[in-house]
Coordinates of C-alpha atoms and ligand atoms in Angstrom, one line a residue:
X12 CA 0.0 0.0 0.0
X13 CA 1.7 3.4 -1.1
X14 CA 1.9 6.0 2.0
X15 CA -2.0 7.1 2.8
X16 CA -0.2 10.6 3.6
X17 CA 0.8 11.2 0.2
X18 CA -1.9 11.6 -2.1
X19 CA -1.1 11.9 -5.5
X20 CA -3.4 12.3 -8.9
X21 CA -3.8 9.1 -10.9
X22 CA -3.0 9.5 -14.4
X23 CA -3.2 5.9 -16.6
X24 CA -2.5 4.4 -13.9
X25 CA 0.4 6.6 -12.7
X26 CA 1.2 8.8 -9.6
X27 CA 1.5 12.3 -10.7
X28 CA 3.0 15.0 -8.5
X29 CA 2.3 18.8 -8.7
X30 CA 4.0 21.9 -7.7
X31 CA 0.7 23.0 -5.4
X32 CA -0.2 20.6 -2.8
X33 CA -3.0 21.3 -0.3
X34 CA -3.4 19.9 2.7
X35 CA -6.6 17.3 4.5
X36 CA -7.0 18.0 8.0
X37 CA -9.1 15.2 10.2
X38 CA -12.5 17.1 11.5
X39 CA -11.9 15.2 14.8
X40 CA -9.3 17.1 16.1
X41 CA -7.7 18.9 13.6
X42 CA -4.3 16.5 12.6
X43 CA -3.2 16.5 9.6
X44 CA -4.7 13.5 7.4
X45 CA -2.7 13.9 3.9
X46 CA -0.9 16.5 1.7
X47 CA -2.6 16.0 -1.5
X48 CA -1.0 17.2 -4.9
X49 CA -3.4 19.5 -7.0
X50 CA -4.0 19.0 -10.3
X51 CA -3.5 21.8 -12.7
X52 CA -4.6 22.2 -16.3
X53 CA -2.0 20.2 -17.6
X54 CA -2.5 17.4 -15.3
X55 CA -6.6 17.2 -15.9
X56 CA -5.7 17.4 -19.9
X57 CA -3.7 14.3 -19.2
X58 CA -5.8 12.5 -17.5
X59 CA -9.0 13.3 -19.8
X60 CA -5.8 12.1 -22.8
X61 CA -5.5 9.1 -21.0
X62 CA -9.0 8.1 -20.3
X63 CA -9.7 8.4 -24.0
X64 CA -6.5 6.4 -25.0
X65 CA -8.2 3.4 -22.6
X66 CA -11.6 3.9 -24.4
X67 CA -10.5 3.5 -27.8
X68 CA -7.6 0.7 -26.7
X69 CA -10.2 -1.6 -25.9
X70 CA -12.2 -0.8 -22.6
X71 CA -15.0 0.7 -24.5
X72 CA -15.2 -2.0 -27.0
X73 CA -14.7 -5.0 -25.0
X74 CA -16.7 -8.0 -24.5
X75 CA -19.6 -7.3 -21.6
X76 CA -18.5 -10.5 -19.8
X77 CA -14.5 -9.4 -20.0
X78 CA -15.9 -6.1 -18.0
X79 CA -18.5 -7.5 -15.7
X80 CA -15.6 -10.2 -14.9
X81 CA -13.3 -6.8 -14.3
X82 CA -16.3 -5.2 -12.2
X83 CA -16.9 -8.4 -10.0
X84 CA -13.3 -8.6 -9.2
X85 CA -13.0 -4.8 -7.9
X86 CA -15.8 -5.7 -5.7
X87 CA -13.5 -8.4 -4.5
X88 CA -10.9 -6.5 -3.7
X89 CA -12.9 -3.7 -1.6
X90 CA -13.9 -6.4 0.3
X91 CA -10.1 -8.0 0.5
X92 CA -9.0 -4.1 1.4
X93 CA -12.0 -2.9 3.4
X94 CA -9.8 -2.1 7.2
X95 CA -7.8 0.2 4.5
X96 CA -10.5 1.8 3.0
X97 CA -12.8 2.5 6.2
X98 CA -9.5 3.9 7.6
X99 CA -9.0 6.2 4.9
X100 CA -12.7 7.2 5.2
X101 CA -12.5 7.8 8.8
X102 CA -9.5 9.9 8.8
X103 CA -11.0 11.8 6.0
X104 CA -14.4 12.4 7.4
X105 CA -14.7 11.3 11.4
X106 CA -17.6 9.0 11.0
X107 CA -17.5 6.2 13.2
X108 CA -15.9 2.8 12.1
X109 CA -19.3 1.2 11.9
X110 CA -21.0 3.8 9.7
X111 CA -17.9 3.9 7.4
X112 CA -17.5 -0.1 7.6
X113 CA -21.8 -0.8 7.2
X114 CA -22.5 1.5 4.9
X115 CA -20.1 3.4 2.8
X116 CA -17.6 0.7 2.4
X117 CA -19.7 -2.4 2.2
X118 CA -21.9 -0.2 -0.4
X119 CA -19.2 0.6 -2.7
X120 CA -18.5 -3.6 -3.0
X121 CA -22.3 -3.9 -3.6
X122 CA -22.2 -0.9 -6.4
X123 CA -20.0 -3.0 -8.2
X124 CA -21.7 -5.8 -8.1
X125 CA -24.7 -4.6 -9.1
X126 CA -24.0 -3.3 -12.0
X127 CA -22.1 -6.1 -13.3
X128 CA -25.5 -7.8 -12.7
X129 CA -27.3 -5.1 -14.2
X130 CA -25.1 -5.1 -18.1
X131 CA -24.5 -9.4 -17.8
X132 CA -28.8 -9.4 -17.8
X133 CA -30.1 -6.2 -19.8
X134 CA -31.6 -6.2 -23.3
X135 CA -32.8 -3.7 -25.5
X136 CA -36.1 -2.9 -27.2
X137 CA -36.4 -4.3 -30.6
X138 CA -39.8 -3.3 -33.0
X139 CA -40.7 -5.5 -35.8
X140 CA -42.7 -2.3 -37.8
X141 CA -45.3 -2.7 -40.2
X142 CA -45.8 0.4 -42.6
X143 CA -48.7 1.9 -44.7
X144 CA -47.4 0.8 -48.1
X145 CA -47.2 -2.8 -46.7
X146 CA -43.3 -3.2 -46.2
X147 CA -42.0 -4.2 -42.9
X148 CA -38.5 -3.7 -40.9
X149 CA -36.8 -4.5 -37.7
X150 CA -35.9 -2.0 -35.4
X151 CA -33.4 -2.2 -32.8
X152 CA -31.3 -0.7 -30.6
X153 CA -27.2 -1.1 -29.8
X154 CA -25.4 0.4 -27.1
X155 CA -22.4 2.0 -27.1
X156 CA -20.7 3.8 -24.1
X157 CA -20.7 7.5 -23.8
X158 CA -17.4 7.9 -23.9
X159 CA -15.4 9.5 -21.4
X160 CA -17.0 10.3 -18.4
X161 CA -15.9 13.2 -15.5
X162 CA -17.4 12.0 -11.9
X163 CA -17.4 14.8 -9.9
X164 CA -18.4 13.7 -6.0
X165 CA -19.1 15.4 -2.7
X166 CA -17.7 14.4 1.1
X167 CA -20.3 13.3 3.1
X168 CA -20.4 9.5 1.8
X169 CA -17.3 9.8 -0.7
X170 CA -16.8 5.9 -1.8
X171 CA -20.1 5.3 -1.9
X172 CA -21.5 8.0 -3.7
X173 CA -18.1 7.3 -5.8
X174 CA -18.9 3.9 -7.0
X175 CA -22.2 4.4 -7.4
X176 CA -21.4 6.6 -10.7
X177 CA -17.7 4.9 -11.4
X178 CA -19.3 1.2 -11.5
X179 CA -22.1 1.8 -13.9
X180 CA -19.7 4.4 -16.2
X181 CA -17.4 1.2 -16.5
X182 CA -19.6 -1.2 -16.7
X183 CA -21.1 0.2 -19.9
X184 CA -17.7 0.9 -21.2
X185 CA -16.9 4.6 -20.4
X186 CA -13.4 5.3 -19.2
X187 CA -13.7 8.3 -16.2
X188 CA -11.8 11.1 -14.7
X189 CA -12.8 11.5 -11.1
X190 CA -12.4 14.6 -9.1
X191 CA -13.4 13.5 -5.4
X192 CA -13.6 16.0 -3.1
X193 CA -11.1 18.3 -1.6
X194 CA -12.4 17.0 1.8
X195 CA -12.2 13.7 1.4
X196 CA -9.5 12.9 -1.5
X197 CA -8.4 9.4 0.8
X198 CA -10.7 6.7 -0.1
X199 CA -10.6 7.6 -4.7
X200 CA -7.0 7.3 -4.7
X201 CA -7.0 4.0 -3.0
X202 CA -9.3 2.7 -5.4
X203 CA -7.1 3.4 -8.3
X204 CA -4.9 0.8 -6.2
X205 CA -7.4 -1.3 -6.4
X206 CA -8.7 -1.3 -9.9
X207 CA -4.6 -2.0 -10.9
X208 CA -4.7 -5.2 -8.4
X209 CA -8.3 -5.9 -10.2
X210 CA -6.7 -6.3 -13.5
X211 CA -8.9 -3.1 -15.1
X212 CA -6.6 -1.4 -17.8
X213 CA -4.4 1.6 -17.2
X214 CA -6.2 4.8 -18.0
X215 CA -9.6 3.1 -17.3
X216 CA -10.3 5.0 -14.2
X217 CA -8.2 8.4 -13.4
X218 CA -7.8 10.9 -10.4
X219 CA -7.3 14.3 -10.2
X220 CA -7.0 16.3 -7.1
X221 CA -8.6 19.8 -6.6
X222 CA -10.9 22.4 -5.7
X223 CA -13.9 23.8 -7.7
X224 CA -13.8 26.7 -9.3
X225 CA -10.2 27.4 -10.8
X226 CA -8.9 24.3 -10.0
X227 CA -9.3 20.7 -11.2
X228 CA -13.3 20.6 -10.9
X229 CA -13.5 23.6 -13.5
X230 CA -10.5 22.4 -15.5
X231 CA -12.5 18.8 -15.9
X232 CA -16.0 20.1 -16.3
X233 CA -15.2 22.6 -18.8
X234 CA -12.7 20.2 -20.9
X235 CA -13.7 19.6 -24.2
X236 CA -12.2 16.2 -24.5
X237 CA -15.2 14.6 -22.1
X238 CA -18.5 13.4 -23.1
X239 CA -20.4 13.9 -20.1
X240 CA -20.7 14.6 -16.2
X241 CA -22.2 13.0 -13.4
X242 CA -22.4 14.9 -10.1
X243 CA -23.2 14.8 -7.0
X244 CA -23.1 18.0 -4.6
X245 CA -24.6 21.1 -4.2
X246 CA -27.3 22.4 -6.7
X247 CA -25.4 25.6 -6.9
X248 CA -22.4 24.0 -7.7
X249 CA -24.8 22.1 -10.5
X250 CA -25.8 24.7 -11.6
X251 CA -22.1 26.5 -12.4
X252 CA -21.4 22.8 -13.5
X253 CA -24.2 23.0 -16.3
X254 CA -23.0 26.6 -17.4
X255 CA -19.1 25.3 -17.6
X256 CA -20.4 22.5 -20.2
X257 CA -23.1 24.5 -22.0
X258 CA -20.3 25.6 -25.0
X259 CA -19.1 21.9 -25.6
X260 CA -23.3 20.8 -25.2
X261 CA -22.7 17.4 -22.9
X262 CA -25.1 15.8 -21.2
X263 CA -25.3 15.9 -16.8
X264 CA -26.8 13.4 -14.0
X265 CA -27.1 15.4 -11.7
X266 CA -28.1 14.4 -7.8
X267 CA -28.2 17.8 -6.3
X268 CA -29.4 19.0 -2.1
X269 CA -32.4 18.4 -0.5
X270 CA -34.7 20.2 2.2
X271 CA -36.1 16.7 3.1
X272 CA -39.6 16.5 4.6
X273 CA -40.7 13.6 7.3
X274 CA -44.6 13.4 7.6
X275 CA -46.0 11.9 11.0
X276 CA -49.3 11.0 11.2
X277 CA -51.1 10.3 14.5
X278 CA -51.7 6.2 13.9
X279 CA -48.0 5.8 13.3
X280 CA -46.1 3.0 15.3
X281 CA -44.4 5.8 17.6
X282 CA -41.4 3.7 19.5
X283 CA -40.7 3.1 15.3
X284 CA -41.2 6.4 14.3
X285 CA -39.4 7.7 16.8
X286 CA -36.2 5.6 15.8
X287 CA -37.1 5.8 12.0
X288 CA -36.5 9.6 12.3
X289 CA -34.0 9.9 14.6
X290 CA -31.2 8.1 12.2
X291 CA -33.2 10.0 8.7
X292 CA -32.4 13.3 11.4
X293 CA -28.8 12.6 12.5
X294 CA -27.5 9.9 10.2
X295 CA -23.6 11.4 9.4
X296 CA -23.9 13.8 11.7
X297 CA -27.0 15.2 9.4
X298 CA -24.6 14.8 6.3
X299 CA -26.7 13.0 3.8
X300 CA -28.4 14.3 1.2
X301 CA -31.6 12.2 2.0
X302 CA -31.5 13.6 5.7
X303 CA -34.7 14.3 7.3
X304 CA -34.1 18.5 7.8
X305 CA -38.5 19.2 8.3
X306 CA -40.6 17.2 10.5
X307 CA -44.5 18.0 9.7
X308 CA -46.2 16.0 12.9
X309 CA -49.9 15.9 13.2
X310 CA -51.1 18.2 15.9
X311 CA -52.6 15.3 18.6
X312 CA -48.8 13.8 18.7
X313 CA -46.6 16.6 18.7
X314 CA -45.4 16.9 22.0
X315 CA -45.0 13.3 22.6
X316 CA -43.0 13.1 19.0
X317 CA -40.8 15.9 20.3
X318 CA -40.4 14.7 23.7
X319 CA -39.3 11.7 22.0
X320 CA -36.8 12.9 19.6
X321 CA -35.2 15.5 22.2
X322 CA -34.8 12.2 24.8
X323 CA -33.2 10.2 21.7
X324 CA -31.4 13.5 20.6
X325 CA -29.8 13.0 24.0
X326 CA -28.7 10.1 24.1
X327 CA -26.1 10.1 20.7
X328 CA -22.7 9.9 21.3
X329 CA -20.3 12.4 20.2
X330 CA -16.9 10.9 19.8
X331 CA -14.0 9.1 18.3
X332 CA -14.7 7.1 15.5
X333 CA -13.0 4.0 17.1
X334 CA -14.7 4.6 20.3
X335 CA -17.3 1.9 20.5
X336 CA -20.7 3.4 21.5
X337 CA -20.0 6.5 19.5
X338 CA -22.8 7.2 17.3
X339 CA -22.3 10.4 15.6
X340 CA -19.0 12.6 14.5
X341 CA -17.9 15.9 13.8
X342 CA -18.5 17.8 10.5
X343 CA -16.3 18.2 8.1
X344 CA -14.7 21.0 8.3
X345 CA -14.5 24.2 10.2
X346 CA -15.7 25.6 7.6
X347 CA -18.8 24.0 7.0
X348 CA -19.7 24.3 10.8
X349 CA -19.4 27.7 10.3
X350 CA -22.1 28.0 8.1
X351 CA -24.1 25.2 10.2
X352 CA -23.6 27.6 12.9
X353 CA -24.9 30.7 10.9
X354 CA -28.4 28.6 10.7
X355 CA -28.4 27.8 14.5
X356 CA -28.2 31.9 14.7
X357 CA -30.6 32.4 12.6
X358 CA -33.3 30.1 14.0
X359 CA -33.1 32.4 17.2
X360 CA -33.4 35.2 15.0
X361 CA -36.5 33.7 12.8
X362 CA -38.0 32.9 16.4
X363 CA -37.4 29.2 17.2
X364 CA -37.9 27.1 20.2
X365 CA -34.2 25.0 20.6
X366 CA -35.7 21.9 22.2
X367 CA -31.9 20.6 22.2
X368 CA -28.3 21.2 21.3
X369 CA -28.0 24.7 19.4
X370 CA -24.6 24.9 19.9
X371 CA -20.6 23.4 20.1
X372 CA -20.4 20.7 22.4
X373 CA -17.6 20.4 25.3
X374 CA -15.9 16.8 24.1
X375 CA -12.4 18.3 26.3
X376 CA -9.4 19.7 24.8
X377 CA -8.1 16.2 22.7
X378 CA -11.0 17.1 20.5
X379 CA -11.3 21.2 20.8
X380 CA -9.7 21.9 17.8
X381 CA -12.5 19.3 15.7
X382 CA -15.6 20.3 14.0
X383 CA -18.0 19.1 16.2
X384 CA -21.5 20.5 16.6
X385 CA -24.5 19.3 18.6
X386 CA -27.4 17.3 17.3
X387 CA -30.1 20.1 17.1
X388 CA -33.7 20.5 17.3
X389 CA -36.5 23.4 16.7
X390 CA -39.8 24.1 16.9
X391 CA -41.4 27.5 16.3
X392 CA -40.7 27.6 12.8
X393 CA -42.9 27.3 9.8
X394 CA -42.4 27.1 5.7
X395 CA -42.0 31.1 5.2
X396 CA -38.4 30.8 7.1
X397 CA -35.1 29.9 5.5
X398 CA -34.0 27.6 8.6
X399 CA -37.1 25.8 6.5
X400 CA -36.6 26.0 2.9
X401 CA -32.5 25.8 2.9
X402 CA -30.9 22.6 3.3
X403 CA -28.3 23.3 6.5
X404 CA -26.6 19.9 5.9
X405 CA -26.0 19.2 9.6
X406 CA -28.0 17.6 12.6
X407 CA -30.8 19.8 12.9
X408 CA -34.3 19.6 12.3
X409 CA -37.3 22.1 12.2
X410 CA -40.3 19.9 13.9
X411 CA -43.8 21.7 12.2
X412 CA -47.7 20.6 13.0
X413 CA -50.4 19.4 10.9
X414 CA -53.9 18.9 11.1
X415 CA -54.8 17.0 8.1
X416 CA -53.5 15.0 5.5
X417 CA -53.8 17.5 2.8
X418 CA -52.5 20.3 4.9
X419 CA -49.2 17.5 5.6
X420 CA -48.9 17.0 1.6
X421 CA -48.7 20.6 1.0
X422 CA -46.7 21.5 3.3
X423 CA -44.2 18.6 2.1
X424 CA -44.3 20.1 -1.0
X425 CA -43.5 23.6 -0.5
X426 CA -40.2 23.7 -1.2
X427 CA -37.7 24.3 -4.3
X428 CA -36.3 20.9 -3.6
X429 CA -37.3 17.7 -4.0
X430 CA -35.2 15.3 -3.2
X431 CA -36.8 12.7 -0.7
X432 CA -39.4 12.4 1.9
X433 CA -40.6 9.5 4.4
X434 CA -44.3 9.3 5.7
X435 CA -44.8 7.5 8.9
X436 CA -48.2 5.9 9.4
X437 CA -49.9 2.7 9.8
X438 CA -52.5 3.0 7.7
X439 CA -51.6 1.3 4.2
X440 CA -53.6 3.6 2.1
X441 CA -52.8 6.6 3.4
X442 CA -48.9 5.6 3.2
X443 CA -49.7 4.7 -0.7
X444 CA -51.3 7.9 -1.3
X445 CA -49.3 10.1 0.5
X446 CA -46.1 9.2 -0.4
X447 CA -47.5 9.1 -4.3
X448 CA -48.3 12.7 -3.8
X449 CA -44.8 13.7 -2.5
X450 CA -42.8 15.6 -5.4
X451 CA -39.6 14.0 -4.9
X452 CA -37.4 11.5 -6.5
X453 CA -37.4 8.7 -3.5
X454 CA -40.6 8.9 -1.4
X455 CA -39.8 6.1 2.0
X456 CA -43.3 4.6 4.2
X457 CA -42.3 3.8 7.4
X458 CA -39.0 3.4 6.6
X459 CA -35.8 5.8 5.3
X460 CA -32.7 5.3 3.3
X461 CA -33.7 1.6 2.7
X462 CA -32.0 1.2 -0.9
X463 CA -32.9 -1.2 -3.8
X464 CA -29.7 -0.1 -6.5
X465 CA -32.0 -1.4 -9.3
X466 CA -35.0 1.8 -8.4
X467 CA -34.5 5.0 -9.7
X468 CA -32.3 7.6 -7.7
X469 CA -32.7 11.2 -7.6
X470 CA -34.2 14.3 -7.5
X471 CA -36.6 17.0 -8.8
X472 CA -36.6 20.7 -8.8
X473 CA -33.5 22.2 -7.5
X474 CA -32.5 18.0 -6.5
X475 CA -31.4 17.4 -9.9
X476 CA -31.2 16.3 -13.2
X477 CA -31.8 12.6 -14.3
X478 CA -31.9 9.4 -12.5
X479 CA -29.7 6.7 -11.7
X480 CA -29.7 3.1 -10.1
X481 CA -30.0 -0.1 -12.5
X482 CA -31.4 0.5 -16.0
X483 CA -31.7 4.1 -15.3
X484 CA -28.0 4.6 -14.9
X485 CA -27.8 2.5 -18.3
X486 CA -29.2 5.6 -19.9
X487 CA -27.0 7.8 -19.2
X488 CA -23.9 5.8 -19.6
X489 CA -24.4 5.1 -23.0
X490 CA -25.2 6.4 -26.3
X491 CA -28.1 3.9 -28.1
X492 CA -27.6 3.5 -31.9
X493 CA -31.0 2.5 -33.7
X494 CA -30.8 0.4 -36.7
X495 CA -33.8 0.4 -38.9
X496 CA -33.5 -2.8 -41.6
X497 CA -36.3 -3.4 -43.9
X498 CA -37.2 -6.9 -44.2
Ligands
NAD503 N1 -28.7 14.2 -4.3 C1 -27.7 13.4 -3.9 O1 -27.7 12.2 -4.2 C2 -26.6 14.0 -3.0 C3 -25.8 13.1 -2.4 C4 -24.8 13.6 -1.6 C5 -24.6 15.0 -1.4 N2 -25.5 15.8 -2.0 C6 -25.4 17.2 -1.8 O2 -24.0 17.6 -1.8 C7 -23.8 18.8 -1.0 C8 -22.7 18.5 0.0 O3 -21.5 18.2 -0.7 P1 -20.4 19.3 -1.1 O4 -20.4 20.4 -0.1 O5 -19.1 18.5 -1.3 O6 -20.9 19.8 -2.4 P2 -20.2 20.8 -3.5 O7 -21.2 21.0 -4.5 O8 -19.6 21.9 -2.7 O9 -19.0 19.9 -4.0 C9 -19.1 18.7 -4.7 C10 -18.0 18.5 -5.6 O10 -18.0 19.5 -6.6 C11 -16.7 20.1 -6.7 N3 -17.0 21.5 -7.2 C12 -17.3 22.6 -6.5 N4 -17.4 23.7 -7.3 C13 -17.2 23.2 -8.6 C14 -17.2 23.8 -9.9 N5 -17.5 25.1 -10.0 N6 -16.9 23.1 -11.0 C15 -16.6 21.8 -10.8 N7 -16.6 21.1 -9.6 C16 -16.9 21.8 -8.5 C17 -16.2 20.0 -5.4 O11 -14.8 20.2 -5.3 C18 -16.6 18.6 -5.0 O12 -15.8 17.7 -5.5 C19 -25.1 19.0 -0.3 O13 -25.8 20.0 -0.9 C20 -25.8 17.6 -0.5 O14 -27.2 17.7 -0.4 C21 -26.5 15.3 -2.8
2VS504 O1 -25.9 12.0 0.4 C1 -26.6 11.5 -0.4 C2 -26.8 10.1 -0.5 C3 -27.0 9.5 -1.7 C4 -27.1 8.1 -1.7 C5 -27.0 7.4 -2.8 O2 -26.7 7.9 -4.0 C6 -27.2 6.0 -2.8 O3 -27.5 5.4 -1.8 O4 -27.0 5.4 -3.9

């Protein structure tokens, strides 16, 4: 293994070193992780030169079962490697062991997976077409990849959210360049480690390191040697994303932020509830796109639901990641709890009740210098403030009451986003209809974050562009040619 506090770009299956190196610093208590080497124009044109060399060597025209053989084998190896990657995603993030081990590394073996399962098994449409003037023909469709892909990813679930747009690109043939984040550039550059041990061709995956805007992100996005971007991240940043590859007219998947809505009717299970909500609340320290950030409760339950959440709120413990017991890290960054903390001000100002946390929690001087924040909770709030309608991307939730059901689905739907939403209620019916009314991508009954990789993935509104997951991520990774032959 080469030395996790080096981190270097990955360039057909090279290390490249750059003059400008930034460097990682661990959100628990501010050690260094990593000094990472930024990649500059020069080093993205190199790495979008060498994706396309791979494509047209042989990647994008190999045999399905020589890739989904390649793609079964990378799962493998995450699993071979998985105490190295859920110690790279720790240092990177802070999450505890278990989240990093359960979910983002044991996810990023099953992305694999499933998309080899998904190319080995999928056809395509074929029309036999019978015309007016009595002549027939046989449509049908071939697939070809798109071609070279940029990934672009965020920080709060890095290898996961990673794989889940590197396994489908390869698996239909693409060659990428991926630009993790500059929080969380660990866990991508062990994977190119990984996919050399796995036997997938030099220049089939590539990394390069860097910021956003006038760095590697803009460099990549911008390029005119790729042939499309996924993303995942902010919907501003989308949004800038869309404008950099407007000129060079290539398609984007985009899964964008959420201001997620819960919906809690009076005949829920409430111990169930009550659990349900409290991971969909403070699941990654709140850092999941999918979290839970407005609570609509109907009126005859809302003190017992808030009693409950502020007594479960409780008992989460901030810590180390290796600590067993620990339930919940720090944030990021500083940064980012800086602008966490700007919404915990503003609450106050907008007139909310803080039933718990609202501020930085004492965890003693070992941890002082981490990004640590307490697991928050409001009431007093309703949809005209912007504690409700902007996605804070931390612990917190705004808890809001209903009366009826249609009052719950409107509220729900108030917002620019549109990401997902979970209803909580025992009654069947209502959980069909309700969460068929929602205006999201991913609508959850009684449950949250319970993930099928074959269902569609993603958002509407200001959530995105597109939807991935099985077939779905089929279409965007490839190009269909139709051939028309008359018979
Ligand atoms: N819908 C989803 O599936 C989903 C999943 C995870 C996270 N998210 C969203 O991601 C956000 C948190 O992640 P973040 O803060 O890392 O997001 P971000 O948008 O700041 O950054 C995401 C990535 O984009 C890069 N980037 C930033 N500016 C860029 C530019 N101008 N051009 C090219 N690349 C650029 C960053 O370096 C990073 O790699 C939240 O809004 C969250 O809701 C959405
Ligand atoms: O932070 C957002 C989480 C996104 C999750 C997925 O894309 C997934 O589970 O496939």
């Amino acid at each position: 293994m080469s030395d996790p506090t080096q981190l270097f770009n990955v360039v057909g299956g090279k290390s490249v070193s750059s003059d400008k190196t930034f460097e990682k610093i661990n959100p628990v208590d501010g050690s260094l992780v990593a000094t990472v080497h930024e990649a500059d124009r020069e080093i993205v044109d190199q790495a979008v030169d060498s994706a396309r060399a791979a494509l047209n060597g042989g990647w994008g025209g190999a045999p399905v079962s020589e890739r989904v053989a390649a793609l079964r084998r990378v799962a493998d190896c995450i699993d071979a490697r998985a105490a190295d990657f859920v110690a790279a995603e720790v240092a990177d993030t802070g999450k505890p062991v278990a989240l990093a081990r359960e979910l983002d590394v044991a996810r990023a073996a099953a992305n694999f997976r499933s998309f080899a399962d998904t190319v080995a098994t999928e056809g395509l449409d074929s029309f036999l077409t019978e015309t007016a003037s009595g002549a027939t023909a046989l449509n049908y469709a071939v697939r070809k990849p798109l071609g070279v892909v940029a990934v672009i990813v965020p920080w709060n679930l890095p290898l996961l959210l990673l794989t889940w747009k590197v396994a489908p690109a390869l698996a239909c043939g693409n060659t990428v360049v991926v630009k993790p984040s500059e929080e969380t550039p660990s866990t991508a550059t062990l994977l190119a480690e990984v996919m050399a041990e796995a036997g997938v061709p030099d220049g089939v995956y590539n990394v390069v390191h860097g910021f956003g805007p006038d760095s590697a992100g803009e460099f990549l996005t911008s390029h005119d040697g790729i042939d499309g971007v996924t993303f995942t991240g902010e919907s501003a940043t989308g949004s800038a994303i869309m404008r950099a590859v407007a000129p060079n007219v290539r398609p984007v998947s985009f899964e964008l932020g959420g201001k997620n809505a819960a919906v809690v009717f009076a005949d829920c299970d409430l111990d169930k509830t009550l659990d349900g909500l409290t991971r969909s609340i403070f699941l990654n320290t709140g850092q999941v796109c999918l979290c839970t950030e407005r609570v609509y409760v109907e009126r005859s339950i809302f003190d017992q639901v808030a009693d409950g959440l502020v007594q479960r709120a409780k008992e989460l413990r901030l810590g180390r990641p290796d600590v067993d017991g620990t339930t919940t890290g720090p944030l990021i960054s500083q940064q980012h709890r800086a602008k966490v903390q700007s919404y915990f001000d503003l609450a106050v100002q907008e007139g909310a009740t803080v039933l718990t946390g609202g501020g930085i929690p004492d965890l003693g001087t070992e941890l002082a210098n981490g990004a640590w924040i307490e697991p928050t909770l409001w009431t007093g709030l309703d949809n005209s403030d912007r504690c409700v309608r902007e996605e804070v991307f931390g612990p917190v939730a705004a808890l809001i009451p209903f009366d009826t059901e249609e009052e719950a689905v409107a509220l729900a739907n108030d917002t620019d986003y549109g990401l997902a939403a979970a209803v909580w209620t025992t009654n069947l019916q209502r959980g069909h209809r309700v969460a068929q009314q929602m205006r999201v991508g991913m609508a959850w009954v009684n449950t949250w974050y319970l993930r099928d990789l074959r269902s569609p993935f993603g958002g509407v509104g200001l959530s995105g562009i597109g939807r991935e997951g099985g077939v779905h991520s089929l279409h965007f990774y490839t190009e269909p040619t139709n051939v028309c032959v008359a018979l």
